[in-house]
Amino acid sequence: MPSSIKALQLSRSTVERSNEAMAEDLTQQLWKDIADFSLQLDESVSDTAQMCIFIRKNLFTDIASNREVSSRGEDIFQSFKNFTEKTQLPVYKLMSITTDGAPAMIGCLNGFIVKCRQDGAFPDFLSYHCIIHQQVLCAKMPNMKEIMHVATKMAGSIRARSLQIWLLHAHLENADCVHTEQGLLHT
């Protein structure tokens, strides 16, 4: 064994300090390198609010899984604010926030979104309602059956005439459309 390996300090506290220093350095490099990030928040059914921060496909669960906060917008905002200060997350790189539409998230006085917009450290960001909730609301539309009926009739009309199919495929290819195969008109 080389003497440099034999001379390494391998006590528990030394290794722990070394790991913490490397983790801190990696976190700082990530914060420096990220172009932007988004938040997605959802009020849980338990008494603990949960929050995840997605940054370049990396998931940081430290903020939600290790911190218990109430499901009030003010508390969630304060928890997030404390996290950003502790980790030096560049809040000015925030691009969007997606929520489930709960009052704690979008309340007009004390909701998380309002608190973020009122804080001077936050940039102008987009706020969205969760796509799953939007799909549920869209599916409940009473005229959706009528829309599907018209779309099915149009697809059937195009499929019934070979010239129409040929013209549709030519149009889709000219528009550089990805879906140019026969399955496009499946009813």
Short mmCIF file of C-alpha atoms in Angstrom, two decimals:
data_model
loop_
_atom_site.label_atom_id
_atom_site.label_comp_id
_atom_site.label_asym_id
_atom_site.label_seq_id
_atom_site.Cartn_x
_atom_site.Cartn_y
_atom_site.Cartn_z
CA MET A 1 0.00 0.00 0.00
CA PRO A 2 1.28 3.46 -0.81
CA SER A 3 2.23 5.54 2.19
CA SER A 4 -0.20 8.33 1.20
CA ILE A 5 -3.16 5.97 1.64
CA LYS A 6 -1.84 4.72 4.97
CA ALA A 7 -1.53 8.33 6.16
CA LEU A 8 -5.21 9.17 5.50
CA GLN A 9 -7.29 10.11 8.51
CA LEU A 10 -10.31 7.79 8.52
CA SER A 11 -12.02 8.60 11.79
CA ARG A 12 -15.79 8.87 11.72
CA SER A 13 -15.82 12.62 12.32
CA THR A 14 -13.16 13.30 9.67
CA VAL A 15 -15.03 11.32 7.02
CA GLU A 16 -18.30 12.99 8.02
CA ARG A 17 -16.79 16.49 7.71
CA SER A 18 -15.28 15.57 4.35
CA ASN A 19 -18.64 14.30 3.05
CA GLU A 20 -20.44 17.42 4.28
CA ALA A 21 -17.86 19.66 2.60
CA MET A 22 -18.22 17.78 -0.71
CA ALA A 23 -22.02 17.93 -0.53
CA GLU A 24 -21.93 21.67 0.19
CA ASP A 25 -19.54 22.23 -2.72
CA LEU A 26 -21.76 20.24 -5.12
CA THR A 27 -24.84 22.17 -3.97
CA GLN A 28 -23.08 25.50 -4.52
CA GLN A 29 -21.97 24.38 -8.00
CA LEU A 30 -25.55 23.39 -8.85
CA TRP A 31 -26.97 26.72 -7.66
CA LYS A 32 -24.36 28.56 -9.71
CA ASP A 33 -24.94 26.49 -12.88
CA ILE A 34 -28.74 26.36 -12.98
CA ALA A 35 -30.37 28.53 -15.59
CA ASP A 36 -33.78 28.47 -13.91
CA PHE A 37 -36.06 26.33 -11.80
CA SER A 38 -39.74 25.75 -11.07
CA LEU A 39 -41.75 24.81 -8.02
CA GLN A 40 -44.66 22.42 -7.84
CA LEU A 41 -46.77 22.49 -4.69
CA ASP A 42 -49.69 20.33 -3.67
CA GLU A 43 -51.59 20.45 -0.41
CA SER A 44 -51.49 16.99 1.15
CA VAL A 45 -54.35 15.21 2.87
CA SER A 46 -52.27 14.79 6.01
CA ASP A 47 -51.49 17.61 8.40
CA THR A 48 -48.03 18.15 6.87
CA ALA A 49 -47.55 20.34 3.81
CA GLN A 50 -45.16 18.92 1.25
CA MET A 51 -43.02 20.78 -1.24
CA CYS A 52 -40.60 19.58 -3.93
CA ILE A 53 -38.10 21.66 -5.86
CA PHE A 54 -37.17 20.39 -9.32
CA ILE A 55 -33.90 21.70 -10.68
CA ARG A 56 -32.65 20.35 -13.99
CA LYS A 57 -34.31 16.99 -13.39
CA ASN A 58 -32.76 16.72 -9.92
CA LEU A 59 -35.24 16.33 -7.11
CA PHE A 60 -34.48 17.94 -3.78
CA THR A 61 -36.78 16.49 -1.14
CA ASP A 62 -34.96 17.99 1.84
CA ILE A 63 -37.40 20.87 2.21
CA ALA A 64 -40.56 18.77 2.51
CA SER A 65 -39.56 15.46 3.98
CA ASN A 66 -37.54 16.85 6.88
CA ARG A 67 -39.67 19.84 7.81
CA GLU A 68 -43.13 19.79 9.25
CA VAL A 69 -45.20 22.88 8.60
CA SER A 70 -48.90 23.52 8.73
CA SER A 71 -50.81 23.74 5.49
CA ARG A 72 -51.24 27.52 5.71
CA GLY A 73 -49.83 29.55 2.84
CA GLU A 74 -47.85 31.77 5.21
CA ASP A 75 -46.15 28.79 6.85
CA ILE A 76 -45.32 27.14 3.53
CA PHE A 77 -43.88 30.42 2.26
CA GLN A 78 -41.80 30.90 5.41
CA SER A 79 -40.49 27.33 5.18
CA PHE A 80 -39.51 27.86 1.55
CA LYS A 81 -37.94 31.23 2.36
CA ASN A 82 -35.89 29.67 5.19
CA PHE A 83 -34.77 26.91 2.81
CA THR A 84 -33.63 29.40 0.17
CA GLU A 85 -31.68 31.40 2.74
CA LYS A 86 -30.09 28.30 4.27
CA THR A 87 -29.06 26.78 0.94
CA GLN A 88 -28.49 30.07 -0.89
CA LEU A 89 -30.85 28.97 -3.67
CA PRO A 90 -30.97 31.84 -6.20
CA VAL A 91 -34.67 32.75 -5.96
CA TYR A 92 -34.27 35.25 -8.80
CA LYS A 93 -34.01 32.24 -11.15
CA LEU A 94 -37.55 31.07 -10.32
CA MET A 95 -39.58 30.73 -13.54
CA SER A 96 -42.91 29.21 -12.50
CA ILE A 97 -44.98 27.76 -9.68
CA THR A 98 -47.60 25.07 -10.20
CA THR A 99 -50.18 24.44 -7.46
CA ASP A 100 -53.27 22.33 -6.89
CA GLY A 101 -55.50 25.37 -6.50
CA ALA A 102 -56.01 24.98 -2.74
CA PRO A 103 -56.69 28.22 -0.81
CA ALA A 104 -53.37 27.84 1.04
CA MET A 105 -51.61 27.99 -2.33
CA ILE A 106 -53.62 30.56 -4.30
CA GLY A 107 -55.48 32.50 -1.59
CA CYS A 108 -55.79 36.19 -2.52
CA LEU A 109 -54.45 37.47 0.84
CA ASN A 110 -52.26 34.82 2.46
CA GLY A 111 -51.72 32.21 -0.25
CA PHE A 112 -48.24 30.98 -1.10
CA ILE A 113 -48.32 32.54 -4.60
CA VAL A 114 -49.38 35.94 -3.22
CA LYS A 115 -46.66 35.84 -0.56
CA CYS A 116 -44.05 35.06 -3.22
CA ARG A 117 -45.28 37.88 -5.47
CA GLN A 118 -45.18 40.34 -2.53
CA ASP A 119 -41.61 39.43 -1.60
CA GLY A 120 -39.11 41.66 -3.38
CA ALA A 121 -36.56 38.84 -3.75
CA PHE A 122 -38.82 36.91 -6.13
CA PRO A 123 -38.85 37.75 -9.84
CA ASP A 124 -41.97 37.94 -12.00
CA PHE A 125 -42.94 34.29 -12.44
CA LEU A 126 -45.72 32.32 -14.06
CA SER A 127 -48.22 30.48 -11.90
CA TYR A 128 -50.14 27.46 -13.13
CA HIS A 129 -52.97 25.28 -11.95
CA CYS A 130 -51.95 21.60 -11.89
CA ILE A 131 -52.45 19.90 -15.27
CA ILE A 132 -54.21 16.91 -13.70
CA HIS A 133 -56.82 19.18 -12.15
CA GLN A 134 -57.23 20.96 -15.50
CA GLN A 135 -57.84 17.63 -17.24
CA VAL A 136 -60.47 16.69 -14.67
CA LEU A 137 -62.21 20.05 -15.12
CA CYS A 138 -62.07 19.70 -18.91
CA ALA A 139 -63.52 16.19 -18.78
CA LYS A 140 -66.48 17.50 -16.78
CA MET A 141 -67.43 19.95 -19.51
CA PRO A 142 -70.96 19.10 -20.68
CA ASN A 143 -70.24 19.77 -24.36
CA MET A 144 -67.18 17.48 -24.56
CA LYS A 145 -69.33 14.69 -25.99
CA GLU A 146 -70.49 17.04 -28.72
CA ILE A 147 -66.90 18.04 -29.55
CA MET A 148 -65.81 14.40 -29.77
CA HIS A 149 -68.79 13.64 -32.02
CA VAL A 150 -67.79 16.41 -34.46
CA ALA A 151 -64.13 15.29 -34.41
CA THR A 152 -65.12 11.68 -35.10
CA LYS A 153 -67.35 12.76 -37.99
CA MET A 154 -64.51 14.82 -39.50
CA ALA A 155 -62.05 11.93 -39.23
CA GLY A 156 -64.59 9.57 -40.80
CA SER A 157 -65.23 12.00 -43.64
CA ILE A 158 -61.52 12.31 -44.40
CA ARG A 159 -60.99 8.55 -44.19
CA ALA A 160 -63.90 7.87 -46.55
CA ARG A 161 -62.14 9.53 -49.49
CA SER A 162 -58.63 8.50 -50.51
CA LEU A 163 -57.94 11.91 -52.08
CA GLN A 164 -58.72 13.59 -48.74
CA ILE A 165 -56.33 11.23 -46.93
CA TRP A 166 -53.59 11.96 -49.48
CA LEU A 167 -54.15 15.73 -49.17
CA LEU A 168 -54.08 15.54 -45.37
CA HIS A 169 -50.81 13.59 -45.35
CA ALA A 170 -49.25 16.01 -47.86
CA HIS A 171 -50.33 18.95 -45.71
CA LEU A 172 -48.93 17.35 -42.53
CA GLU A 173 -45.60 16.56 -44.22
CA ASN A 174 -45.31 20.13 -45.53
CA ALA A 175 -45.94 21.40 -41.99
CA ASP A 176 -43.19 19.07 -40.65
CA CYS A 177 -45.76 17.39 -38.42
CA VAL A 178 -44.57 14.41 -36.39
CA HIS A 179 -47.89 12.52 -36.67
CA THR A 180 -48.25 11.69 -40.37
CA GLU A 181 -49.09 7.98 -40.06
CA GLN A 182 -52.50 6.35 -40.60
CA GLY A 183 -53.18 6.14 -36.84
CA LEU A 184 -53.86 9.87 -36.87
CA LEU A 185 -57.41 9.29 -38.14
CA HIS A 186 -58.20 6.33 -35.90
CA THR A 187 -61.73 6.61 -34.55
#
